[in-house]
Amino acid sequence: MAYELIEVSTEAGKVGIVRLNRPKQLNALNEALMDELGAALKAFDADEAIGCMIVTGSEKAFAAGADIGAMAQYSFADAYGRDYITRNWETIRSIRKPVIAAVSGFALGGGCELAMMCDFIIAADNAKFGQPEIKLGIIPGAGGTQRLPRAVGKSKAMDMALTARMMDAQEAERAGLVSRVVAVDKLMEETLGAALTICEFSQIATMAAKESVNRAFESGLSDGVMFERRLFHALFATADQKEGMDAFVNKRKPSFKNR
Ligand code: HXC
């Protein structure tokens, strides 16, 4: 598929990279871009050689939100009846391999929500996160009022959703929204390092780890722990478990086959 609003590449044949590419609009997210993003991530997910994906933007903006120009004239019938705007946002949640958001500059509104839909966020030191929808007479529509409080707690989430203030990278790290903050010129290097590390492990195990951590947000503790235990036990049926433990015992590097 030829892409117009994203750039798609791979690193070392193992990491799939999607760069949002509407620089003049600060990567404002429209339906066509979200379709392309979903298609690219699904294609990487289906490619056995790919072990991890990265979603990133430009230095100035990861994404400044859903495209306000496109949304401005929508009626309730368009938004709800035709499911415009949100129709294709959940595709990223169906991706089974790990997806890292590498965020530089603005991650606002739908941009912040998109970053939060990824498995973890690595932020450049110039990153700014916010849910400023309230300024437009709306509220977040792609999980901002749900994933943000789970990440940073109620008080900061309310503060951001109600006052529209932005959180800088340092505050985002303190609050637990992002996993690391790095110098802006080291963002891709550091994110690729994390992605390549993930690619060294068994894909079966990395997918199981992702699935199990995500379960923590969908269930109570006992159910979540039981879910984890079932997956943990199941992994003893894989060749990669034998390989990983044999390699440790025999002091050699493991060679995982994703089997
Ligand atoms: C459409 C956008 C845009 C957006 C920026 N642009 N954000 N276009 N949708 N979300 C465009 C501007 O119109 C402008 O185009 C160009 O990008 C550069 O932006 P400037 O405002 O000139 O840049 P700057 O002064 O540096 O300010 C950057 C900014 C500001 C703080 C990020 O652009 C801003 O506040 N943007 C809107 C952020 C926002 O409200 N996001 C939430 C959207 S609602 P021109 O043609 O003038 O050069 C949302 C709902 C999610 O996301 C629902 C999920 C399904």
PDB file of C-alpha atoms and ligand atoms in Angstrom:
ATOM      1  CA  MET A   1       0.000   0.000   0.000  1.00  0.00           C
ATOM      2  CA  ALA A   2       1.267   3.460  -0.890  1.00  0.00           C
ATOM      3  CA  TYR A   3       1.080   5.851   2.021  1.00  0.00           C
ATOM      4  CA  GLU A   4       0.655   9.607   1.734  1.00  0.00           C
ATOM      5  CA  LEU A   5       0.261  10.831   5.307  1.00  0.00           C
ATOM      6  CA  ILE A   6       2.763   8.568   7.041  1.00  0.00           C
ATOM      7  CA  GLU A   7       6.280   7.362   6.272  1.00  0.00           C
ATOM      8  CA  VAL A   8       6.928   3.691   6.837  1.00  0.00           C
ATOM      9  CA  SER A   9      10.364   2.121   7.246  1.00  0.00           C
ATOM     10  CA  THR A  10      12.161  -0.704   9.021  1.00  0.00           C
ATOM     11  CA  GLU A  11      15.344  -0.856  11.076  1.00  0.00           C
ATOM     12  CA  ALA A  12      17.590  -3.910  10.916  1.00  0.00           C
ATOM     13  CA  GLY A  13      14.692  -5.762   9.284  1.00  0.00           C
ATOM     14  CA  LYS A  14      13.156  -6.145  12.754  1.00  0.00           C
ATOM     15  CA  VAL A  15      11.673  -2.861  13.896  1.00  0.00           C
ATOM     16  CA  GLY A  16       8.738  -1.353  12.022  1.00  0.00           C
ATOM     17  CA  ILE A  17       8.682   2.447  12.140  1.00  0.00           C
ATOM     18  CA  VAL A  18       5.716   4.672  11.315  1.00  0.00           C
ATOM     19  CA  ARG A  19       6.365   8.401  11.159  1.00  0.00           C
ATOM     20  CA  LEU A  20       3.284  10.621  11.053  1.00  0.00           C
ATOM     21  CA  ASN A  21       3.825  13.005   8.185  1.00  0.00           C
ATOM     22  CA  ARG A  22       1.557  16.056   7.971  1.00  0.00           C
ATOM     23  CA  PRO A  23       4.200  18.547   9.081  1.00  0.00           C
ATOM     24  CA  LYS A  24       2.324  21.700   8.013  1.00  0.00           C
ATOM     25  CA  GLN A  25      -0.626  20.708  10.229  1.00  0.00           C
ATOM     26  CA  LEU A  26       1.604  19.524  13.100  1.00  0.00           C
ATOM     27  CA  ASN A  27       0.517  15.952  12.273  1.00  0.00           C
ATOM     28  CA  ALA A  28      -3.148  16.674  12.957  1.00  0.00           C
ATOM     29  CA  LEU A  29      -4.905  13.332  12.756  1.00  0.00           C
ATOM     30  CA  ASN A  30      -7.596  12.848  10.124  1.00  0.00           C
ATOM     31  CA  GLU A  31      -9.514   9.791   8.987  1.00  0.00           C
ATOM     32  CA  ALA A  32      -7.157   9.045   6.088  1.00  0.00           C
ATOM     33  CA  LEU A  33      -4.075   9.250   8.322  1.00  0.00           C
ATOM     34  CA  MET A  34      -5.629   6.973  10.921  1.00  0.00           C
ATOM     35  CA  ASP A  35      -6.537   4.473   8.181  1.00  0.00           C
ATOM     36  CA  GLU A  36      -2.939   4.507   6.938  1.00  0.00           C
ATOM     37  CA  LEU A  37      -1.535   4.164  10.454  1.00  0.00           C
ATOM     38  CA  GLY A  38      -3.831   1.210  11.166  1.00  0.00           C
ATOM     39  CA  ALA A  39      -2.941  -0.494   7.877  1.00  0.00           C
ATOM     40  CA  ALA A  40       0.814  -0.025   8.410  1.00  0.00           C
ATOM     41  CA  LEU A  41       0.729  -1.352  11.957  1.00  0.00           C
ATOM     42  CA  LYS A  42      -1.385  -4.351  10.931  1.00  0.00           C
ATOM     43  CA  ALA A  43       1.032  -5.164   8.117  1.00  0.00           C
ATOM     44  CA  PHE A  44       3.982  -5.045  10.538  1.00  0.00           C
ATOM     45  CA  ASP A  45       2.039  -7.156  13.037  1.00  0.00           C
ATOM     46  CA  ALA A  46       1.532  -9.827  10.371  1.00  0.00           C
ATOM     47  CA  ASP A  47       5.215  -9.812   9.329  1.00  0.00           C
ATOM     48  CA  GLU A  48       7.099 -12.513  11.248  1.00  0.00           C
ATOM     49  CA  ALA A  49      10.398 -10.673  10.884  1.00  0.00           C
ATOM     50  CA  ILE A  50       9.094  -7.652  12.804  1.00  0.00           C
ATOM     51  CA  GLY A  51       9.366  -7.883  16.600  1.00  0.00           C
ATOM     52  CA  CYS A  52       8.453  -4.352  17.669  1.00  0.00           C
ATOM     53  CA  MET A  53       7.003  -1.145  16.214  1.00  0.00           C
ATOM     54  CA  ILE A  54       7.595   2.544  16.805  1.00  0.00           C
ATOM     55  CA  VAL A  55       5.110   5.344  16.167  1.00  0.00           C
ATOM     56  CA  THR A  56       6.665   8.780  16.006  1.00  0.00           C
ATOM     57  CA  GLY A  57       6.144  12.256  14.562  1.00  0.00           C
ATOM     58  CA  SER A  58       8.356  15.251  13.845  1.00  0.00           C
ATOM     59  CA  GLU A  59      10.610  17.142  16.222  1.00  0.00           C
ATOM     60  CA  LYS A  60       7.956  19.864  16.657  1.00  0.00           C
ATOM     61  CA  ALA A  61       4.918  17.599  16.968  1.00  0.00           C
ATOM     62  CA  PHE A  62       4.105  13.985  17.638  1.00  0.00           C
ATOM     63  CA  ALA A  63       0.538  15.040  16.804  1.00  0.00           C
ATOM     64  CA  ALA A  64      -1.385  18.199  17.727  1.00  0.00           C
ATOM     65  CA  GLY A  65      -4.679  16.334  17.940  1.00  0.00           C
ATOM     66  CA  ALA A  66      -7.533  15.362  15.705  1.00  0.00           C
ATOM     67  CA  ASP A  67      -7.884  17.622  12.670  1.00  0.00           C
ATOM     68  CA  ILE A  68      -9.982  20.514  13.923  1.00  0.00           C
ATOM     69  CA  GLY A  69     -10.642  21.809  10.416  1.00  0.00           C
ATOM     70  CA  ALA A  70     -12.146  18.475   9.426  1.00  0.00           C
ATOM     71  CA  MET A  71     -14.201  18.189  12.605  1.00  0.00           C
ATOM     72  CA  ALA A  72     -15.484  21.756  12.691  1.00  0.00           C
ATOM     73  CA  GLN A  73     -18.609  21.159  10.575  1.00  0.00           C
ATOM     74  CA  TYR A  74     -19.523  17.706  11.855  1.00  0.00           C
ATOM     75  CA  SER A  75     -23.017  17.289  13.253  1.00  0.00           C
ATOM     76  CA  PHE A  76     -24.002  14.784  15.911  1.00  0.00           C
ATOM     77  CA  ALA A  77     -25.316  12.600  13.079  1.00  0.00           C
ATOM     78  CA  ASP A  78     -21.872  12.674  11.415  1.00  0.00           C
ATOM     79  CA  ALA A  79     -19.968  12.030  14.638  1.00  0.00           C
ATOM     80  CA  TYR A  80     -22.257   9.405  16.174  1.00  0.00           C
ATOM     81  CA  GLY A  81     -24.325   8.196  13.256  1.00  0.00           C
ATOM     82  CA  ARG A  82     -21.440   7.796  10.807  1.00  0.00           C
ATOM     83  CA  ASP A  83     -18.832   7.265  13.510  1.00  0.00           C
ATOM     84  CA  TYR A  84     -16.623   9.949  11.941  1.00  0.00           C
ATOM     85  CA  ILE A  85     -13.467  10.908  13.878  1.00  0.00           C
ATOM     86  CA  THR A  86     -13.334   7.833  16.144  1.00  0.00           C
ATOM     87  CA  ARG A  87     -14.200   5.075  13.634  1.00  0.00           C
ATOM     88  CA  ASN A  88     -10.632   3.876  13.100  1.00  0.00           C
ATOM     89  CA  TRP A  89      -8.918   4.762  16.375  1.00  0.00           C
ATOM     90  CA  GLU A  90      -9.103   1.412  18.085  1.00  0.00           C
ATOM     91  CA  THR A  91      -7.164  -0.439  15.352  1.00  0.00           C
ATOM     92  CA  ILE A  92      -3.954   0.194  17.258  1.00  0.00           C
ATOM     93  CA  ARG A  93      -5.422  -1.667  20.243  1.00  0.00           C
ATOM     94  CA  SER A  94      -5.657  -4.821  18.117  1.00  0.00           C
ATOM     95  CA  ILE A  95      -1.908  -4.888  17.432  1.00  0.00           C
ATOM     96  CA  ARG A  96      -0.393  -7.810  19.328  1.00  0.00           C
ATOM     97  CA  LYS A  97       3.313  -7.011  19.121  1.00  0.00           C
ATOM     98  CA  PRO A  98       4.777  -4.207  21.247  1.00  0.00           C
ATOM     99  CA  VAL A  99       4.335  -0.638  19.973  1.00  0.00           C
ATOM    100  CA  ILE A 100       6.429   2.206  21.408  1.00  0.00           C
ATOM    101  CA  ALA A 101       5.486   5.880  21.031  1.00  0.00           C
ATOM    102  CA  ALA A 102       8.533   8.120  20.509  1.00  0.00           C
ATOM    103  CA  VAL A 103       7.169  11.566  21.360  1.00  0.00           C
ATOM    104  CA  SER A 104       8.855  14.848  20.524  1.00  0.00           C
ATOM    105  CA  GLY A 105       7.073  18.205  20.731  1.00  0.00           C
ATOM    106  CA  PHE A 106       3.298  18.439  21.004  1.00  0.00           C
ATOM    107  CA  ALA A 107       1.181  15.408  21.885  1.00  0.00           C
ATOM    108  CA  LEU A 108      -2.180  17.070  22.342  1.00  0.00           C
ATOM    109  CA  GLY A 109      -5.759  15.848  22.329  1.00  0.00           C
ATOM    110  CA  GLY A 110      -5.943  12.860  20.023  1.00  0.00           C
ATOM    111  CA  GLY A 111      -2.134  12.983  19.799  1.00  0.00           C
ATOM    112  CA  CYS A 112      -1.828  12.388  23.531  1.00  0.00           C
ATOM    113  CA  GLU A 113      -4.489   9.693  23.264  1.00  0.00           C
ATOM    114  CA  LEU A 114      -2.668   7.996  20.401  1.00  0.00           C
ATOM    115  CA  ALA A 115       0.583   7.995  22.402  1.00  0.00           C
ATOM    116  CA  MET A 116      -1.271   6.482  25.373  1.00  0.00           C
ATOM    117  CA  MET A 117      -2.683   3.713  23.159  1.00  0.00           C
ATOM    118  CA  CYS A 118       0.876   2.614  22.458  1.00  0.00           C
ATOM    119  CA  ASP A 119       2.438   0.229  24.987  1.00  0.00           C
ATOM    120  CA  PHE A 120       4.832   2.766  26.421  1.00  0.00           C
ATOM    121  CA  ILE A 121       6.007   6.274  25.703  1.00  0.00           C
ATOM    122  CA  ILE A 122       9.576   7.492  25.407  1.00  0.00           C
ATOM    123  CA  ALA A 123       9.589  11.287  25.461  1.00  0.00           C
ATOM    124  CA  ALA A 124      12.062  13.817  24.169  1.00  0.00           C
ATOM    125  CA  ASP A 125      12.859  16.569  26.651  1.00  0.00           C
ATOM    126  CA  ASN A 126      10.814  19.034  24.548  1.00  0.00           C
ATOM    127  CA  ALA A 127       7.649  16.910  24.668  1.00  0.00           C
ATOM    128  CA  LYS A 128       4.389  18.502  25.801  1.00  0.00           C
ATOM    129  CA  PHE A 129       1.309  16.464  26.629  1.00  0.00           C
ATOM    130  CA  GLY A 130      -2.202  17.816  26.953  1.00  0.00           C
ATOM    131  CA  GLN A 131      -5.932  17.217  26.559  1.00  0.00           C
ATOM    132  CA  PRO A 132      -7.054  20.695  25.474  1.00  0.00           C
ATOM    133  CA  GLU A 133     -10.379  19.606  23.904  1.00  0.00           C
ATOM    134  CA  ILE A 134     -12.294  21.618  26.504  1.00  0.00           C
ATOM    135  CA  LYS A 135     -11.115  24.781  24.723  1.00  0.00           C
ATOM    136  CA  LEU A 136     -13.052  23.603  21.649  1.00  0.00           C
ATOM    137  CA  GLY A 137     -16.271  22.871  23.511  1.00  0.00           C
ATOM    138  CA  ILE A 138     -15.738  19.107  23.502  1.00  0.00           C
ATOM    139  CA  ILE A 139     -14.011  16.489  25.633  1.00  0.00           C
ATOM    140  CA  PRO A 140     -11.376  13.852  24.749  1.00  0.00           C
ATOM    141  CA  GLY A 141     -12.881  11.184  22.494  1.00  0.00           C
ATOM    142  CA  ALA A 142     -10.262   8.474  22.097  1.00  0.00           C
ATOM    143  CA  GLY A 143      -9.647   7.394  25.665  1.00  0.00           C
ATOM    144  CA  GLY A 144      -8.164  10.566  27.185  1.00  0.00           C
ATOM    145  CA  THR A 145     -10.539  10.636  30.150  1.00  0.00           C
ATOM    146  CA  GLN A 146      -9.916   6.915  30.744  1.00  0.00           C
ATOM    147  CA  ARG A 147      -6.246   6.203  30.016  1.00  0.00           C
ATOM    148  CA  LEU A 148      -4.870   9.469  31.421  1.00  0.00           C
ATOM    149  CA  PRO A 149      -6.253   8.967  34.969  1.00  0.00           C
ATOM    150  CA  ARG A 150      -5.005   5.379  34.897  1.00  0.00           C
ATOM    151  CA  ALA A 151      -1.544   6.719  33.992  1.00  0.00           C
ATOM    152  CA  VAL A 152      -1.262   9.846  36.153  1.00  0.00           C
ATOM    153  CA  GLY A 153      -4.085   9.603  38.701  1.00  0.00           C
ATOM    154  CA  LYS A 154      -7.328  11.520  39.018  1.00  0.00           C
ATOM    155  CA  SER A 155      -6.040  14.901  40.143  1.00  0.00           C
ATOM    156  CA  LYS A 156      -3.599  15.521  37.295  1.00  0.00           C
ATOM    157  CA  ALA A 157      -5.990  14.021  34.744  1.00  0.00           C
ATOM    158  CA  MET A 158      -8.794  16.330  35.917  1.00  0.00           C
ATOM    159  CA  ASP A 159      -6.388  19.295  35.920  1.00  0.00           C
ATOM    160  CA  MET A 160      -5.378  18.588  32.328  1.00  0.00           C
ATOM    161  CA  ALA A 161      -8.871  17.841  31.029  1.00  0.00           C
ATOM    162  CA  LEU A 162     -10.502  20.803  32.794  1.00  0.00           C
ATOM    163  CA  THR A 163      -7.869  23.539  32.478  1.00  0.00           C
ATOM    164  CA  ALA A 164      -6.261  22.356  29.215  1.00  0.00           C
ATOM    165  CA  ARG A 165      -2.813  22.955  30.641  1.00  0.00           C
ATOM    166  CA  MET A 166       0.096  21.069  29.115  1.00  0.00           C
ATOM    167  CA  MET A 167       2.414  18.765  31.008  1.00  0.00           C
ATOM    168  CA  ASP A 168       6.086  18.905  30.071  1.00  0.00           C
ATOM    169  CA  ALA A 169       8.275  15.828  29.688  1.00  0.00           C
ATOM    170  CA  GLN A 170       9.733  15.994  33.198  1.00  0.00           C
ATOM    171  CA  GLU A 171       6.317  16.243  34.846  1.00  0.00           C
ATOM    172  CA  ALA A 172       5.045  13.453  32.570  1.00  0.00           C
ATOM    173  CA  GLU A 173       7.877  11.204  33.705  1.00  0.00           C
ATOM    174  CA  ARG A 174       7.332  12.042  37.386  1.00  0.00           C
ATOM    175  CA  ALA A 175       3.626  11.297  36.980  1.00  0.00           C
ATOM    176  CA  GLY A 176       4.225   7.973  35.226  1.00  0.00           C
ATOM    177  CA  LEU A 177       2.823   8.926  31.828  1.00  0.00           C
ATOM    178  CA  VAL A 178       6.134   8.270  30.070  1.00  0.00           C
ATOM    179  CA  SER A 179       8.739   5.623  30.790  1.00  0.00           C
ATOM    180  CA  ARG A 180      11.854   7.704  30.005  1.00  0.00           C
ATOM    181  CA  VAL A 181      12.865  11.208  28.979  1.00  0.00           C
ATOM    182  CA  VAL A 182      15.817  11.632  26.636  1.00  0.00           C
ATOM    183  CA  ALA A 183      17.504  14.514  24.838  1.00  0.00           C
ATOM    184  CA  VAL A 184      15.536  15.425  21.724  1.00  0.00           C
ATOM    185  CA  ASP A 185      18.436  14.523  19.412  1.00  0.00           C
ATOM    186  CA  LYS A 186      18.698  11.090  21.023  1.00  0.00           C
ATOM    187  CA  LEU A 187      14.995  10.219  20.819  1.00  0.00           C
ATOM    188  CA  MET A 188      15.125   7.815  17.883  1.00  0.00           C
ATOM    189  CA  GLU A 189      18.437   6.280  18.950  1.00  0.00           C
ATOM    190  CA  GLU A 190      17.101   5.531  22.422  1.00  0.00           C
ATOM    191  CA  THR A 191      13.729   4.285  21.156  1.00  0.00           C
ATOM    192  CA  LEU A 192      15.367   2.065  18.549  1.00  0.00           C
ATOM    193  CA  GLY A 193      17.615   0.688  21.291  1.00  0.00           C
ATOM    194  CA  ALA A 194      14.567  -0.276  23.332  1.00  0.00           C
ATOM    195  CA  ALA A 195      12.832  -1.729  20.265  1.00  0.00           C
ATOM    196  CA  LEU A 196      15.878  -3.786  19.235  1.00  0.00           C
ATOM    197  CA  THR A 197      16.177  -5.110  22.790  1.00  0.00           C
ATOM    198  CA  ILE A 198      12.551  -6.269  22.623  1.00  0.00           C
ATOM    199  CA  CYS A 199      13.264  -7.908  19.243  1.00  0.00           C
ATOM    200  CA  GLU A 200      15.985 -10.061  20.828  1.00  0.00           C
ATOM    201  CA  PHE A 201      13.390 -11.864  22.954  1.00  0.00           C
ATOM    202  CA  SER A 202      10.841 -14.488  21.981  1.00  0.00           C
ATOM    203  CA  GLN A 203       7.938 -12.844  20.157  1.00  0.00           C
ATOM    204  CA  ILE A 204       5.605 -15.298  21.852  1.00  0.00           C
ATOM    205  CA  ALA A 205       6.838 -14.062  25.241  1.00  0.00           C
ATOM    206  CA  THR A 206       6.794 -10.354  24.369  1.00  0.00           C
ATOM    207  CA  MET A 207       3.235 -10.660  23.038  1.00  0.00           C
ATOM    208  CA  ALA A 208       2.199 -12.533  26.180  1.00  0.00           C
ATOM    209  CA  ALA A 209       3.816  -9.889  28.409  1.00  0.00           C
ATOM    210  CA  LYS A 210       1.975  -7.134  26.537  1.00  0.00           C
ATOM    211  CA  GLU A 211      -1.329  -8.976  26.717  1.00  0.00           C
ATOM    212  CA  SER A 212      -0.928  -9.615  30.417  1.00  0.00           C
ATOM    213  CA  VAL A 213       0.054  -6.046  31.356  1.00  0.00           C
ATOM    214  CA  ASN A 214      -2.897  -4.746  29.325  1.00  0.00           C
ATOM    215  CA  ARG A 215      -5.145  -7.106  31.256  1.00  0.00           C
ATOM    216  CA  ALA A 216      -4.264  -5.174  34.420  1.00  0.00           C
ATOM    217  CA  PHE A 217      -6.394  -2.320  33.055  1.00  0.00           C
ATOM    218  CA  GLU A 218      -9.357  -4.513  32.233  1.00  0.00           C
ATOM    219  CA  SER A 219      -9.797  -6.701  35.317  1.00  0.00           C
ATOM    220  CA  GLY A 220      -9.627  -6.920  39.093  1.00  0.00           C
ATOM    221  CA  LEU A 221      -6.424  -8.120  40.768  1.00  0.00           C
ATOM    222  CA  SER A 222      -7.412 -11.766  41.317  1.00  0.00           C
ATOM    223  CA  ASP A 223      -8.671 -12.193  37.755  1.00  0.00           C
ATOM    224  CA  GLY A 224      -5.610 -10.415  36.396  1.00  0.00           C
ATOM    225  CA  VAL A 225      -3.218 -12.577  38.386  1.00  0.00           C
ATOM    226  CA  MET A 226      -5.067 -15.710  37.242  1.00  0.00           C
ATOM    227  CA  PHE A 227      -4.849 -14.529  33.625  1.00  0.00           C
ATOM    228  CA  GLU A 228      -1.108 -13.940  34.069  1.00  0.00           C
ATOM    229  CA  ARG A 229      -0.628 -17.360  35.663  1.00  0.00           C
ATOM    230  CA  ARG A 230      -2.351 -19.143  32.755  1.00  0.00           C
ATOM    231  CA  LEU A 231      -0.138 -17.367  30.230  1.00  0.00           C
ATOM    232  CA  PHE A 232       2.947 -17.988  32.382  1.00  0.00           C
ATOM    233  CA  HIS A 233       2.182 -21.710  32.520  1.00  0.00           C
ATOM    234  CA  ALA A 234       1.385 -21.810  28.798  1.00  0.00           C
ATOM    235  CA  LEU A 235       4.819 -20.446  27.926  1.00  0.00           C
ATOM    236  CA  PHE A 236       6.355 -23.662  29.272  1.00  0.00           C
ATOM    237  CA  ALA A 237       4.903 -25.289  26.144  1.00  0.00           C
ATOM    238  CA  THR A 238       7.151 -23.184  23.888  1.00  0.00           C
ATOM    239  CA  ALA A 239      10.520 -24.109  22.429  1.00  0.00           C
ATOM    240  CA  ASP A 240      11.666 -20.587  23.335  1.00  0.00           C
ATOM    241  CA  GLN A 241      11.242 -21.292  27.067  1.00  0.00           C
ATOM    242  CA  LYS A 242      13.476 -24.357  26.718  1.00  0.00           C
ATOM    243  CA  GLU A 243      15.970 -22.312  24.699  1.00  0.00           C
ATOM    244  CA  GLY A 244      15.999 -19.349  27.091  1.00  0.00           C
ATOM    245  CA  MET A 245      16.516 -21.433  30.199  1.00  0.00           C
ATOM    246  CA  ASP A 246      19.007 -23.810  28.572  1.00  0.00           C
ATOM    247  CA  ALA A 247      21.029 -20.826  27.365  1.00  0.00           C
ATOM    248  CA  PHE A 248      21.101 -19.352  30.871  1.00  0.00           C
ATOM    249  CA  VAL A 249      22.097 -22.658  32.485  1.00  0.00           C
ATOM    250  CA  ASN A 250      24.839 -23.220  29.905  1.00  0.00           C
ATOM    251  CA  LYS A 251      26.042 -19.616  29.986  1.00  0.00           C
ATOM    252  CA  ARG A 252      25.414 -18.917  26.293  1.00  0.00           C
ATOM    253  CA  LYS A 253      23.338 -16.395  24.340  1.00  0.00           C
ATOM    254  CA  PRO A 254      19.826 -17.660  23.558  1.00  0.00           C
ATOM    255  CA  SER A 255      18.582 -17.905  20.000  1.00  0.00           C
ATOM    256  CA  PHE A 256      14.802 -17.562  20.053  1.00  0.00           C
ATOM    257  CA  LYS A 257      12.756 -18.963  17.172  1.00  0.00           C
ATOM    258  CA  ASN A 258       9.344 -17.569  18.102  1.00  0.00           C
ATOM    259  CA  ARG A 259       8.054 -21.095  18.479  1.00  0.00           C
TER     260      ARG A 259
HETATM  261  C1  HXC B   1      -5.821  21.067  12.498  1.00  0.00           C
HETATM  262  C2  HXC B   1      -3.935  22.086  13.301  1.00  0.00           C
HETATM  263  C3  HXC B   1      -4.075  21.439  14.547  1.00  0.00           C
HETATM  264  C4  HXC B   1      -5.187  20.550  14.685  1.00  0.00           C
HETATM  265  C5  HXC B   1      -2.331  22.674  14.650  1.00  0.00           C
HETATM  266  N1  HXC B   1      -2.833  22.850  13.404  1.00  0.00           N
HETATM  267  N2  HXC B   1      -3.074  21.835  15.364  1.00  0.00           N
HETATM  268  N3  HXC B   1      -4.795  21.902  12.293  1.00  0.00           N
HETATM  269  N4  HXC B   1      -6.014  20.395  13.641  1.00  0.00           N
HETATM  270  N5  HXC B   1      -5.399  19.846  15.819  1.00  0.00           N
HETATM  271  C6  HXC B   1      -2.315  23.702  12.334  1.00  0.00           C
HETATM  272  C7  HXC B   1      -2.583  25.168  12.607  1.00  0.00           C
HETATM  273  O1  HXC B   1      -3.889  25.521  12.204  1.00  0.00           O
HETATM  274  C8  HXC B   1      -1.544  25.809  11.716  1.00  0.00           C
HETATM  275  O2  HXC B   1      -1.984  25.799  10.377  1.00  0.00           O
HETATM  276  C9  HXC B   1      -0.365  24.844  11.825  1.00  0.00           C
HETATM  277  O3  HXC B   1      -0.920  23.600  12.255  1.00  0.00           O
HETATM  278  C10 HXC B   1       0.663  25.297  12.827  1.00  0.00           C
HETATM  279  O4  HXC B   1       0.003  25.549  14.057  1.00  0.00           O
HETATM  280  P1  HXC B   1       0.187  26.925  14.875  1.00  0.00           P
HETATM  281  O5  HXC B   1      -0.978  27.046  15.773  1.00  0.00           O
HETATM  282  O6  HXC B   1       0.465  28.064  13.947  1.00  0.00           O
HETATM  283  O7  HXC B   1       1.511  26.591  15.684  1.00  0.00           O
HETATM  284  P2  HXC B   1       1.928  27.073  17.144  1.00  0.00           P
HETATM  285  O8  HXC B   1       1.634  28.557  17.293  1.00  0.00           O
HETATM  286  O9  HXC B   1       3.332  26.597  17.338  1.00  0.00           O
HETATM  287  O10 HXC B   1       0.955  26.321  18.158  1.00  0.00           O
HETATM  288  C11 HXC B   1       1.024  24.906  18.251  1.00  0.00           C
HETATM  289  C12 HXC B   1      -0.205  24.388  19.043  1.00  0.00           C
HETATM  290  C13 HXC B   1      -1.512  24.896  18.408  1.00  0.00           C
HETATM  291  C14 HXC B   1      -0.143  24.819  20.510  1.00  0.00           C
HETATM  292  C15 HXC B   1      -0.125  22.844  18.978  1.00  0.00           C
HETATM  293  O11 HXC B   1      -1.477  24.616  16.997  1.00  0.00           O
HETATM  294  C16 HXC B   1      -2.748  24.277  18.939  1.00  0.00           C
HETATM  295  O12 HXC B   1      -3.223  24.640  19.994  1.00  0.00           O
HETATM  296  N6  HXC B   1      -3.336  23.328  18.177  1.00  0.00           N
HETATM  297  C17 HXC B   1      -4.597  22.708  18.527  1.00  0.00           C
HETATM  298  C18 HXC B   1      -4.404  21.682  19.643  1.00  0.00           C
HETATM  299  C19 HXC B   1      -5.706  21.054  20.032  1.00  0.00           C
HETATM  300  O13 HXC B   1      -6.669  21.718  20.404  1.00  0.00           O
HETATM  301  N7  HXC B   1      -5.759  19.730  19.938  1.00  0.00           N
HETATM  302  C20 HXC B   1      -6.980  18.966  20.274  1.00  0.00           C
HETATM  303  C21 HXC B   1      -7.833  18.792  19.056  1.00  0.00           C
HETATM  304  S1  HXC B   1      -9.331  17.974  19.415  1.00  0.00           S
HETATM  305  P3  HXC B   1      -1.853  27.111   9.437  1.00  0.00           P
HETATM  306  O14 HXC B   1      -2.526  26.687   8.166  1.00  0.00           O
HETATM  307  O15 HXC B   1      -2.497  28.224  10.170  1.00  0.00           O
HETATM  308  O16 HXC B   1      -0.363  27.280   9.299  1.00  0.00           O
HETATM  309  C22 HXC B   1      -8.912  16.367  19.486  1.00  0.00           C
HETATM  310  C23 HXC B   1     -10.039  15.414  19.761  1.00  0.00           C
HETATM  311  C24 HXC B   1      -9.572  14.015  19.769  1.00  0.00           C
HETATM  312  O17 HXC B   1      -7.806  15.974  19.347  1.00  0.00           O
HETATM  313  C25 HXC B   1     -10.640  13.072  19.459  1.00  0.00           C
HETATM  314  C26 HXC B   1     -10.069  11.711  19.170  1.00  0.00           C
HETATM  315  C27 HXC B   1     -10.898  10.860  18.291  1.00  0.00           C
END
